[in-house]
Structures are given as C-alpha cells and as structure tokens.
C-alpha cells in the first residue's frame, strides 16, 4: 500500500523483522574484567546469530582470542524444562556459552554449556567437565570466594564440589519429596524482584546462606502442551503461581556450614507476609537482607549475626507510592574484614539518588540530588574517594557516566558521546569499558582510562552491512506538553520523503507500563524493524512514553497507582491528537500494537477510545490483573480485595461493549507468565458482547516467541491485518 506520491524505498524482506539479532546488535555482551584486570572477557557471536562464544581481550597486548567455542548448547530443544523456564525469567535468547564467572582471585573461569558444567584453570588451559548427576540439570553454578570449590543447585538442594578432587557434597537437606526447595529463588523473586539467586557464599568460603522456599500451599496452575503429540508428563507443566491477592511462597533464610552441621535460621520474627528482596554478606562476616512488606511501601535493610541469627535494623525506607527495588547497596571497608559504612540508593526525594551511611545506619550525606535519577552504581574508589554511577542528569533520553566525591560535591560527567552508556569498571576504578549507542550510532565499545579520559582500546566497532543494505534511518524524536505541564517524549517513523501536512494512516507502538522506557536516544529505536517496515509501506509509526513509564521520577511513574489502564490510555490518545493537530495523522485511520503490558494497552486503547483507535493488535495481553502475579500487580494496584473498583476499571472485559474497531489477539498457549487464560477470558467477553475479533495462536510458544518461523508468520499476519483495516 505504499503511497504513489512518496518516493520508493526498497522494501526489505519481512523475515528481517523477525531476525535476531537486529542489524548492528550482534555485539559483545557480559563483559568482565579478570581478577587482576589484565584481561577482558565477553560473549560474542562472530556469525552474528544467537550462538555465543567466549572471548578474551589482552589489555596490554591488545589481542582478542577465542576461549570457548561451543560444540553443544546450540538449540533450545537441548535444554531441560528448568533451564527453559529460567531463561524466560532472564529474558535470555542466546545459545552456546550463555553465561560464565571468574573466580574472585586467581585465573579460574566457570561456565555451563550443553547441560554440562566446565571449569578452566586458566584461559589457555584445557576445560575440564565437572561431575554432575545425569538427567538432572545443574542450576545457578558459582565459585566459592577462595576459588577452591564450585556450588550449584540440583533437584532442589545445594551441592558443593571440591575442585581439587572428590565427589559432590550435599550441603542442604530435607526437601526431597516435600515440594520445597533449598537455594533456588522463587518465581516472584526471579520474575519481578530481580533476585535470581537463592544462595550466597560467605566471604571466607566457610558458610552458605540460602533460602528455603515452600510453595506447597499455592494451588497448582496447569499448562497443557496442546501442540505436542506426546501424552503424559511431557504434555503438561504444573506451576505454583501466586495470583494477586492470594498467598505467596513461604520463605526462610538460613546459614549452613560447608563442612557440615545444622542450619541456623535467621530471626524474621515480626515480619509477616513479606518479600525477601536482596541478600548480601558484609565484609565483617554478618549477613544482610532487604525485607519488603507485602504492600511494597516499606523496606528494611537488616543485618543478622551469622552464628545466632539475631537481627538488627540498619535502615528503613518508606514510600507513599511504592518501593522500587535496586542493586545499589554497596558496603564500604577500611581494611580486611572491617565494615565502615555503605552506599545506598533511595527515591525519598522523588528521584533515585545516592546516599552515604556509616556502619550504624546513620546518614552521613546525600551524594547526588536534583530532578534526575541514578540508573546504576558502577564503582566505588575508596582510595581516591569517588563514587561512579550512570544517570539521566543530562536528559531522561540518555544515560551517562558520572563520578561524585565521597566527601560530597558536584557530579562530574565522564562520557560525552550522545546516547545510552553502559559501563563496566575495573576492580581498582582505573579503567572502564564504555558500551554506548545512539539513534545514529550502532553500539561501540571502548576501554577508557579514567584520569586521562583517553581511549586505550576500541574493543568493538563494526559496521553491520545489513544497516546500509536496508537503508535504515533513525526516527524523529519529538515532545509534547499536556495541560498539566507534563512533558511526553515520542519517536516518529515517517515514510521516505514524507510531505509535511499530508495526513497518514498511523500506527502507535505502545508498551505504556512501569519499569520501562520506550523512547531513548538509542540504536534499538533505529532498528525497530516492524516500525521501519510499516513506515516503508506508507504508515506513520509512533511511540510515546506515557505517565507511569520509567526513568522520569517516582511521581511521573506513580500516576498509575491503584488505576492501571487509565492515565496511560488518556496519554496515548493525547499523543495521537497532537499528531492530528500537526497534520501528520489521519484521525480516521489510527491503529495500535504492543506486547504484554503493551498488548493490554492495545486492547484497552481500542475499547476505551473507539473514537481515536480503529485497529489493535494485542500480543500476550493481561486482560484482568486479578490473573497476574502478586509482587508486580500489588505494587501498583494493591490487592483485588482492597481495590476491587480499580481492578474492574482496569480490566479489558469491562469495556468490550465499546468495541467498534478491529481487534487481533496474539498469544502463546504455553505462556507461563501471562497465561493464555487472559485471552480466553477476553474471548468470552467478546462473545457475550457479540463483538468480532481475530485470533493468532502459537501452541509451542511461551511469553517470548522464540522460533524464527513463528515470528515470521506472526509478522506476516500482523502486517496483513493493518493493511486490510487501515
């Protein structure tokens, strides 16, 4: 349907939309410094596919070399169910070498591959396979701090293997056949809390802290593999899924000696219906934990005596909106085993900033402040007295590296190239790896000296021929201000040679939910291949971050508290109205698409704003939040028992009578995150209201469609749906 009045630009094959990685995005990931900072290691696919190899870069010799080339682990079909589900929690698509770990001191490196576990005693040494029980996956392997042992979880228990020889030793006991697990993070912790670990070595390698998880009281939610020819156990999955308002897993935190002995359970008296958000060992041998209340309005940072389990409070965070968990608790030391304070991040000012505390939990000073937020804490140089962090200080559309004196003072910006910067600091804060990209710049990775600001090495800068072949142009970033003075940022993809003032059929690409930001000065936006394809066909494609989105401060995000599906829809409709006023959008031809929260938003926009949106593609939509999990849903909505009207108003089914346009629903039948039940309930509502719809199902897909053929077919169907109805 390319407009004959517009200059032609060659349409690329629709397969390019589904191809992963996107142009320019086959880049090194998981970059780590070796313990002596002489080597950099990273994962990279030289074939520009999903199969990663392990590489090393000699900082002094300026040479790259392959350390591990995978011979196994090249297919999803080789993975066990446990591994597949863990990859879903981590949003992991890569195959081959997908993760690795350096020993804390020394030259050893650990990595799983093809369902087996390997260790190299040096980068040049031969890999040796570690012992494992056949048929039972080895989950979450880690070195002990002294490097002499490797730990892992198998069949719900923690095991430790001496690397100098011997058989694996089971260090936790008692869960076999009970339905409990030791050492594994529960679903909620992995999916929503960002805590993927369930056990932690003590600094002296003598003790193991771990979580015991009991989910036996949570009713089973069964998922059937309807597309499989098999019968029996392989045709179904049973999950203990904690629905909003229902019971969570029961969690205990214990410490057990590696050499054998009884468990010391940490004193959690007084906490009821809580979340164990984070666990960290302090340098003085005590154990710290972050404990969040069910309402997620209060978080305690507590410290336990490892021998007795007794607890003391270090600090408490409270919020009228909610607590956003982070990984910016960093102990400070003044010598071996001395705990002299810590760095902590808080949103108490309305924006996430860094604070310096003493060892008793008394605030010494606020290190950063202003109407911007800290993204990450990347390094602390106590010797020189600097704290290094990335932040939105320049603009919420970018992230840059800064440092601020530990003694207080103004932040100093260290990165200057426009765009998004991700930083990995060496152990002594002398050099850092800067991975940056922008709308106009595919990812570049440099090794930089901090003091001289000079680039010591260009680790990665490669032109992807697909970028030029496909003729990709970055979208135009625009901004709008509403009547309340809120600024919204958008990205606009226009057909080649678009003539201003000529209204176009417009498709909104929406996510709209919290903890995410769609519009940034990043290469991801340029290689939004579906948007690029639709623009080639004569559509205007528009993305905008509404109220509730991330990286704009807690008040901006908190607009959705207890009312999901309200202000987000209003804002997206407002964005479309501004495009209409600018003469870009034809108001009679507006569509919308999105996935997950974006699928929810797509369906809601169609049924709540029928005068604005005429066509919607809703991918894996949450249709009623009483069917989603506790930690995510209740953070924003409270429980269904406390906020029944909010849940009802935010349900797609409540508004289906208003449906006037065309709706396509896309869902994977074995989605264990947003269950297909959401779509089934919406279909029942559509039938009751006698409303037409189209349905696209993938029997063997979960929340993230993984098979290339499935993704290609999906793009064809979505594209055809928009062409026929817009």
PDB file of N, CA and C in Angstrom, residues 215-291:
ATOM      1  N   UNK A 215       6.265 -23.694  48.543  1.00  0.00           N
ATOM      2  CA  UNK A 215       5.133 -23.278  47.712  1.00  0.00           C
ATOM      3  C   UNK A 215       4.004 -24.306  47.725  1.00  0.00           C
ATOM      4  N   UNK A 216       4.080 -25.248  48.646  1.00  0.00           N
ATOM      5  CA  UNK A 216       3.119 -26.360  48.621  1.00  0.00           C
ATOM      6  C   UNK A 216       1.691 -25.917  48.885  1.00  0.00           C
ATOM      7  N   UNK A 217       1.522 -24.763  49.534  1.00  0.00           N
ATOM      8  CA  UNK A 217       0.178 -24.262  49.836  1.00  0.00           C
ATOM      9  C   UNK A 217      -0.433 -23.491  48.667  1.00  0.00           C
ATOM     10  N   UNK A 218       0.378 -23.191  47.627  1.00  0.00           N
ATOM     11  CA  UNK A 218      -0.112 -22.452  46.463  1.00  0.00           C
ATOM     12  C   UNK A 218      -0.725 -23.451  45.481  1.00  0.00           C
ATOM     13  N   UNK A 219      -1.981 -23.264  45.094  1.00  0.00           N
ATOM     14  CA  UNK A 219      -2.615 -24.225  44.183  1.00  0.00           C
ATOM     15  C   UNK A 219      -1.850 -24.342  42.870  1.00  0.00           C
ATOM     16  N   UNK A 220      -1.873 -25.529  42.293  1.00  0.00           N
ATOM     17  CA  UNK A 220      -1.199 -25.784  41.026  1.00  0.00           C
ATOM     18  C   UNK A 220      -1.961 -25.123  39.885  1.00  0.00           C
ATOM     19  N   UNK A 221      -1.211 -24.448  39.019  1.00  0.00           N
ATOM     20  CA  UNK A 221      -1.774 -23.942  37.766  1.00  0.00           C
ATOM     21  C   UNK A 221      -1.174 -24.781  36.645  1.00  0.00           C
ATOM     22  N   UNK A 222      -2.002 -25.520  35.954  1.00  0.00           N
ATOM     23  CA  UNK A 222      -1.528 -26.478  34.947  1.00  0.00           C
ATOM     24  C   UNK A 222      -1.576 -25.855  33.555  1.00  0.00           C
ATOM     25  N   UNK A 223      -0.496 -26.043  32.814  1.00  0.00           N
ATOM     26  CA  UNK A 223      -0.408 -25.603  31.421  1.00  0.00           C
ATOM     27  C   UNK A 223      -0.241 -26.837  30.544  1.00  0.00           C
ATOM     28  N   UNK A 224      -1.140 -26.996  29.615  1.00  0.00           N
ATOM     29  CA  UNK A 224      -1.113 -28.148  28.712  1.00  0.00           C
ATOM     30  C   UNK A 224      -0.377 -27.793  27.426  1.00  0.00           C
ATOM     31  N   UNK A 225       0.436 -28.732  26.945  1.00  0.00           N
ATOM     32  CA  UNK A 225       1.123 -28.580  25.662  1.00  0.00           C
ATOM     33  C   UNK A 225       0.226 -29.147  24.573  1.00  0.00           C
ATOM     34  N   UNK A 226      -0.714 -28.326  24.154  1.00  0.00           N
ATOM     35  CA  UNK A 226      -1.731 -28.799  23.217  1.00  0.00           C
ATOM     36  C   UNK A 226      -1.168 -29.106  21.840  1.00  0.00           C
ATOM     37  N   UNK A 227      -0.035 -28.526  21.491  1.00  0.00           N
ATOM     38  CA  UNK A 227       0.517 -28.747  20.160  1.00  0.00           C
ATOM     39  C   UNK A 227       1.443 -29.926  20.060  1.00  0.00           C
ATOM     40  N   UNK A 228       1.662 -30.640  21.169  1.00  0.00           N
ATOM     41  CA  UNK A 228       2.594 -31.773  21.181  1.00  0.00           C
ATOM     42  C   UNK A 228       1.865 -33.084  20.948  1.00  0.00           C
ATOM     43  N   UNK A 229       2.505 -34.018  20.246  1.00  0.00           N
ATOM     44  CA  UNK A 229       1.873 -35.325  20.043  1.00  0.00           C
ATOM     45  C   UNK A 229       1.962 -36.225  21.266  1.00  0.00           C
ATOM     46  N   UNK A 230       2.868 -35.893  22.208  1.00  0.00           N
ATOM     47  CA  UNK A 230       3.070 -36.764  23.361  1.00  0.00           C
ATOM     48  C   UNK A 230       1.891 -36.708  24.326  1.00  0.00           C
ATOM     49  N   UNK A 231       1.808 -37.716  25.130  1.00  0.00           N
ATOM     50  CA  UNK A 231       0.875 -37.720  26.247  1.00  0.00           C
ATOM     51  C   UNK A 231       1.677 -37.932  27.525  1.00  0.00           C
ATOM     52  N   UNK A 232       1.031 -37.739  28.659  1.00  0.00           N
ATOM     53  CA  UNK A 232       1.716 -37.944  29.936  1.00  0.00           C
ATOM     54  C   UNK A 232       2.418 -36.690  30.405  1.00  0.00           C
ATOM     55  N   UNK A 233       3.515 -36.875  31.170  1.00  0.00           N
ATOM     56  CA  UNK A 233       4.172 -35.758  31.833  1.00  0.00           C
ATOM     57  C   UNK A 233       4.708 -34.713  30.861  1.00  0.00           C
ATOM     58  N   UNK A 234       5.155 -35.138  29.661  1.00  0.00           N
ATOM     59  CA  UNK A 234       5.752 -34.183  28.729  1.00  0.00           C
ATOM     60  C   UNK A 234       4.710 -33.289  28.079  1.00  0.00           C
ATOM     61  N   UNK A 235       3.450 -33.591  28.261  1.00  0.00           N
ATOM     62  CA  UNK A 235       2.389 -32.801  27.630  1.00  0.00           C
ATOM     63  C   UNK A 235       1.794 -31.770  28.576  1.00  0.00           C
ATOM     64  N   UNK A 236       2.376 -31.615  29.764  1.00  0.00           N
ATOM     65  CA  UNK A 236       1.824 -30.652  30.705  1.00  0.00           C
ATOM     66  C   UNK A 236       2.903 -30.122  31.632  1.00  0.00           C
ATOM     67  N   UNK A 237       2.646 -28.950  32.199  1.00  0.00           N
ATOM     68  CA  UNK A 237       3.510 -28.349  33.213  1.00  0.00           C
ATOM     69  C   UNK A 237       2.637 -27.937  34.380  1.00  0.00           C
ATOM     70  N   UNK A 238       3.139 -28.115  35.568  1.00  0.00           N
ATOM     71  CA  UNK A 238       2.433 -27.669  36.765  1.00  0.00           C
ATOM     72  C   UNK A 238       3.238 -26.565  37.445  1.00  0.00           C
ATOM     73  N   UNK A 239       2.602 -25.424  37.636  1.00  0.00           N
ATOM     74  CA  UNK A 239       3.265 -24.267  38.231  1.00  0.00           C
ATOM     75  C   UNK A 239       2.536 -23.841  39.499  1.00  0.00           C
ATOM     76  N   UNK A 240       3.311 -23.389  40.485  1.00  0.00           N
ATOM     77  CA  UNK A 240       2.748 -22.776  41.696  1.00  0.00           C
ATOM     78  C   UNK A 240       2.791 -21.266  41.476  1.00  0.00           C
ATOM     79  N   UNK A 241       1.716 -20.732  40.926  1.00  0.00           N
ATOM     80  CA  UNK A 241       1.689 -19.330  40.502  1.00  0.00           C
ATOM     81  C   UNK A 241       0.901 -18.508  41.518  1.00  0.00           C
ATOM     82  N   UNK A 242       1.538 -17.514  42.149  1.00  0.00           N
ATOM     83  CA  UNK A 242       0.845 -16.706  43.165  1.00  0.00           C
ATOM     84  C   UNK A 242       0.038 -15.568  42.535  1.00  0.00           C
ATOM     85  N   UNK A 243      -1.250 -15.751  42.422  1.00  0.00           N
ATOM     86  CA  UNK A 243      -2.106 -14.731  41.824  1.00  0.00           C
ATOM     87  C   UNK A 243      -2.332 -13.568  42.789  1.00  0.00           C
ATOM     88  N   UNK A 244      -2.534 -12.388  42.223  1.00  0.00           N
ATOM     89  CA  UNK A 244      -2.771 -11.181  43.020  1.00  0.00           C
ATOM     90  C   UNK A 244      -3.847 -11.432  44.065  1.00  0.00           C
ATOM     91  N   UNK A 245      -3.541 -11.050  45.291  1.00  0.00           N
ATOM     92  CA  UNK A 245      -4.489 -11.215  46.385  1.00  0.00           C
ATOM     93  C   UNK A 245      -4.429 -12.559  47.062  1.00  0.00           C
ATOM     94  N   UNK A 246      -3.724 -13.520  46.472  1.00  0.00           N
ATOM     95  CA  UNK A 246      -3.622 -14.868  47.042  1.00  0.00           C
ATOM     96  C   UNK A 246      -2.288 -15.022  47.774  1.00  0.00           C
ATOM     97  N   UNK A 247      -2.028 -16.236  48.279  1.00  0.00           N
ATOM     98  CA  UNK A 247      -0.831 -16.470  49.089  1.00  0.00           C
ATOM     99  C   UNK A 247       0.438 -16.494  48.243  1.00  0.00           C
ATOM    100  N   UNK A 248       1.502 -15.993  48.839  1.00  0.00           N
ATOM    101  CA  UNK A 248       2.840 -16.082  48.265  1.00  0.00           C
ATOM    102  C   UNK A 248       3.565 -17.303  48.799  1.00  0.00           C
ATOM    103  N   UNK A 249       4.722 -17.581  48.209  1.00  0.00           N
ATOM    104  CA  UNK A 249       5.593 -18.615  48.751  1.00  0.00           C
ATOM    105  C   UNK A 249       6.033 -18.231  50.163  1.00  0.00           C
ATOM    106  N   UNK A 250       6.235 -19.233  51.019  1.00  0.00           N
ATOM    107  CA  UNK A 250       6.803 -19.015  52.349  1.00  0.00           C
ATOM    108  C   UNK A 250       8.318 -19.195  52.247  1.00  0.00           C
ATOM    109  N   UNK A 251       9.046 -18.196  52.719  1.00  0.00           N
ATOM    110  CA  UNK A 251      10.495 -18.189  52.554  1.00  0.00           C
ATOM    111  C   UNK A 251      11.172 -18.083  53.914  1.00  0.00           C
ATOM    112  N   UNK A 252      12.190 -18.933  54.122  1.00  0.00           N
ATOM    113  CA  UNK A 252      13.063 -18.815  55.294  1.00  0.00           C
ATOM    114  C   UNK A 252      14.486 -18.582  54.821  1.00  0.00           C
ATOM    115  N   UNK A 253      15.266 -17.879  55.628  1.00  0.00           N
ATOM    116  CA  UNK A 253      16.662 -17.594  55.318  1.00  0.00           C
ATOM    117  C   UNK A 253      17.542 -18.273  56.361  1.00  0.00           C
ATOM    118  N   UNK A 254      18.403 -19.165  55.892  1.00  0.00           N
ATOM    119  CA  UNK A 254      19.257 -19.921  56.810  1.00  0.00           C
ATOM    120  C   UNK A 254      20.722 -19.842  56.429  1.00  0.00           C
ATOM    121  N   UNK A 255      21.569 -20.271  57.362  1.00  0.00           N
ATOM    122  CA  UNK A 255      23.017 -20.360  57.124  1.00  0.00           C
ATOM    123  C   UNK A 255      23.466 -21.743  57.560  1.00  0.00           C
ATOM    124  N   UNK A 256      24.244 -22.413  56.683  1.00  0.00           N
ATOM    125  CA  UNK A 256      24.713 -23.757  56.987  1.00  0.00           C
ATOM    126  C   UNK A 256      26.223 -23.818  56.760  1.00  0.00           C
ATOM    127  N   UNK A 257      26.973 -24.506  57.640  1.00  0.00           N
ATOM    128  CA  UNK A 257      28.414 -24.662  57.420  1.00  0.00           C
ATOM    129  C   UNK A 257      28.677 -25.589  56.231  1.00  0.00           C
ATOM    130  N   UNK A 258      29.657 -25.241  55.414  1.00  0.00           N
ATOM    131  CA  UNK A 258      30.014 -26.072  54.268  1.00  0.00           C
ATOM    132  C   UNK A 258      30.576 -27.412  54.737  1.00  0.00           C
ATOM    133  N   UNK A 259      31.297 -27.404  55.854  1.00  0.00           N
ATOM    134  CA  UNK A 259      31.918 -28.631  56.360  1.00  0.00           C
ATOM    135  C   UNK A 259      30.913 -29.571  57.010  1.00  0.00           C
ATOM    136  N   UNK A 260      29.665 -29.122  57.134  1.00  0.00           N
ATOM    137  CA  UNK A 260      28.647 -29.960  57.762  1.00  0.00           C
ATOM    138  C   UNK A 260      28.194 -29.381  59.082  1.00  0.00           C
ATOM    139  N   UNK A 261      26.940 -29.608  59.396  1.00  0.00           N
ATOM    140  CA  UNK A 261      26.380 -29.088  60.638  1.00  0.00           C
ATOM    141  C   UNK A 261      24.952 -28.648  60.430  1.00  0.00           C
ATOM    142  N   UNK A 262      24.339 -28.176  61.499  1.00  0.00           N
ATOM    143  CA  UNK A 262      22.931 -27.803  61.439  1.00  0.00           C
ATOM    144  C   UNK A 262      22.755 -26.400  60.883  1.00  0.00           C
ATOM    145  N   UNK A 263      21.542 -26.122  60.449  1.00  0.00           N
ATOM    146  CA  UNK A 263      21.199 -24.821  59.883  1.00  0.00           C
ATOM    147  C   UNK A 263      20.881 -23.840  61.009  1.00  0.00           C
ATOM    148  N   UNK A 264      21.398 -22.631  60.892  1.00  0.00           N
ATOM    149  CA  UNK A 264      20.988 -21.535  61.765  1.00  0.00           C
ATOM    150  C   UNK A 264      20.013 -20.666  60.985  1.00  0.00           C
ATOM    151  N   UNK A 265      18.775 -20.612  61.472  1.00  0.00           N
ATOM    152  CA  UNK A 265      17.759 -19.830  60.775  1.00  0.00           C
ATOM    153  C   UNK A 265      17.777 -18.391  61.265  1.00  0.00           C
ATOM    154  N   UNK A 266      17.740 -17.469  60.312  1.00  0.00           N
ATOM    155  CA  UNK A 266      17.776 -16.059  60.655  1.00  0.00           C
ATOM    156  C   UNK A 266      16.441 -15.649  61.286  1.00  0.00           C
ATOM    157  N   UNK A 267      16.521 -14.764  62.267  1.00  0.00           N
ATOM    158  CA  UNK A 267      15.343 -14.339  63.012  1.00  0.00           C
ATOM    159  C   UNK A 267      14.520 -13.353  62.177  1.00  0.00           C
ATOM    160  N   UNK A 268      13.388 -13.821  61.689  1.00  0.00           N
ATOM    161  CA  UNK A 268      12.472 -12.984  60.912  1.00  0.00           C
ATOM    162  C   UNK A 268      11.174 -12.733  61.668  1.00  0.00           C
ATOM    163  N   UNK A 269      11.217 -12.903  62.986  1.00  0.00           N
ATOM    164  CA  UNK A 269      10.031 -12.652  63.810  1.00  0.00           C
ATOM    165  C   UNK A 269       9.548 -11.214  63.619  1.00  0.00           C
ATOM    166  N   UNK A 270       8.238 -11.065  63.538  1.00  0.00           N
ATOM    167  CA  UNK A 270       7.649  -9.742  63.358  1.00  0.00           C
ATOM    168  C   UNK A 270       7.359  -9.406  61.915  1.00  0.00           C
ATOM    169  N   UNK A 271       7.966 -10.148  61.011  1.00  0.00           N
ATOM    170  CA  UNK A 271       7.663  -9.952  59.588  1.00  0.00           C
ATOM    171  C   UNK A 271       6.648 -11.006  59.165  1.00  0.00           C
ATOM    172  N   UNK A 272       5.533 -10.569  58.662  1.00  0.00           N
ATOM    173  CA  UNK A 272       4.512 -11.482  58.169  1.00  0.00           C
ATOM    174  C   UNK A 272       4.155 -11.088  56.743  1.00  0.00           C
ATOM    175  N   UNK A 273       4.006 -12.079  55.900  1.00  0.00           N
ATOM    176  CA  UNK A 273       3.635 -11.844  54.507  1.00  0.00           C
ATOM    177  C   UNK A 273       4.602 -10.850  53.879  1.00  0.00           C
ATOM    178  N   UNK A 274       5.891 -11.187  53.895  1.00  0.00           N
ATOM    179  CA  UNK A 274       6.940 -10.287  53.445  1.00  0.00           C
ATOM    180  C   UNK A 274       7.618 -10.842  52.191  1.00  0.00           C
ATOM    181  N   UNK A 275       8.436  -9.988  51.578  1.00  0.00           N
ATOM    182  CA  UNK A 275       9.281 -10.396  50.453  1.00  0.00           C
ATOM    183  C   UNK A 275      10.746 -10.299  50.868  1.00  0.00           C
ATOM    184  N   UNK A 276      11.508 -11.339  50.594  1.00  0.00           N
ATOM    185  CA  UNK A 276      12.951 -11.305  50.793  1.00  0.00           C
ATOM    186  C   UNK A 276      13.560 -10.799  49.488  1.00  0.00           C
ATOM    187  N   UNK A 277      13.859  -9.494  49.456  1.00  0.00           N
ATOM    188  CA  UNK A 277      14.202  -8.843  48.195  1.00  0.00           C
ATOM    189  C   UNK A 277      15.669  -9.016  47.810  1.00  0.00           C
ATOM    190  N   UNK A 278      16.580  -8.894  48.772  1.00  0.00           N
ATOM    191  CA  UNK A 278      18.013  -8.996  48.498  1.00  0.00           C
ATOM    192  C   UNK A 278      18.701  -9.642  49.688  1.00  0.00           C
ATOM    193  N   UNK A 279      19.827 -10.312  49.406  1.00  0.00           N
ATOM    194  CA  UNK A 279      20.669 -10.887  50.456  1.00  0.00           C
ATOM    195  C   UNK A 279      22.126 -10.613  50.087  1.00  0.00           C
ATOM    196  N   UNK A 280      22.915 -10.124  51.041  1.00  0.00           N
ATOM    197  CA  UNK A 280      24.335  -9.836  50.805  1.00  0.00           C
ATOM    198  C   UNK A 280      25.120 -10.106  52.080  1.00  0.00           C
ATOM    199  N   UNK A 281      26.318 -10.641  51.929  1.00  0.00           N
ATOM    200  CA  UNK A 281      27.240 -10.765  53.060  1.00  0.00           C
ATOM    201  C   UNK A 281      27.991  -9.455  53.244  1.00  0.00           C
ATOM    202  N   UNK A 282      28.190  -9.050  54.492  1.00  0.00           N
ATOM    203  CA  UNK A 282      29.014  -7.891  54.803  1.00  0.00           C
ATOM    204  C   UNK A 282      30.463  -8.336  54.995  1.00  0.00           C
ATOM    205  N   UNK A 283      31.421  -7.444  54.800  1.00  0.00           N
ATOM    206  CA  UNK A 283      32.828  -7.845  54.924  1.00  0.00           C
ATOM    207  C   UNK A 283      33.218  -8.318  56.317  1.00  0.00           C
ATOM    208  N   UNK A 284      32.423  -7.970  57.356  1.00  0.00           N
ATOM    209  CA  UNK A 284      32.767  -8.416  58.708  1.00  0.00           C
ATOM    210  C   UNK A 284      32.148  -9.769  59.059  1.00  0.00           C
ATOM    211  N   UNK A 285      31.555 -10.456  58.078  1.00  0.00           N
ATOM    212  CA  UNK A 285      31.021 -11.794  58.322  1.00  0.00           C
ATOM    213  C   UNK A 285      29.567 -11.838  58.726  1.00  0.00           C
ATOM    214  N   UNK A 286      28.905 -10.694  58.824  1.00  0.00           N
ATOM    215  CA  UNK A 286      27.471 -10.681  59.087  1.00  0.00           C
ATOM    216  C   UNK A 286      26.706 -10.766  57.766  1.00  0.00           C
ATOM    217  N   UNK A 287      25.459 -11.159  57.868  1.00  0.00           N
ATOM    218  CA  UNK A 287      24.613 -11.309  56.691  1.00  0.00           C
ATOM    219  C   UNK A 287      23.589 -10.184  56.665  1.00  0.00           C
ATOM    220  N   UNK A 288      23.425  -9.542  55.517  1.00  0.00           N
ATOM    221  CA  UNK A 288      22.408  -8.504  55.391  1.00  0.00           C
ATOM    222  C   UNK A 288      21.285  -8.985  54.483  1.00  0.00           C
ATOM    223  N   UNK A 289      20.110  -8.411  54.691  1.00  0.00           N
ATOM    224  CA  UNK A 289      18.959  -8.732  53.847  1.00  0.00           C
ATOM    225  C   UNK A 289      18.082  -7.506  53.723  1.00  0.00           C
ATOM    226  N   UNK A 290      17.395  -7.411  52.594  1.00  0.00           N
ATOM    227  CA  UNK A 290      16.397  -6.366  52.385  1.00  0.00           C
ATOM    228  C   UNK A 290      15.023  -7.036  52.427  1.00  0.00           C
ATOM    229  N   UNK A 291      14.197  -6.593  53.367  1.00  0.00           N
ATOM    230  CA  UNK A 291      12.898  -7.216  53.611  1.00  0.00           C
ATOM    231  C   UNK A 291      11.812  -6.192  53.316  1.00  0.00           C
TER     232      UNK A 291
END
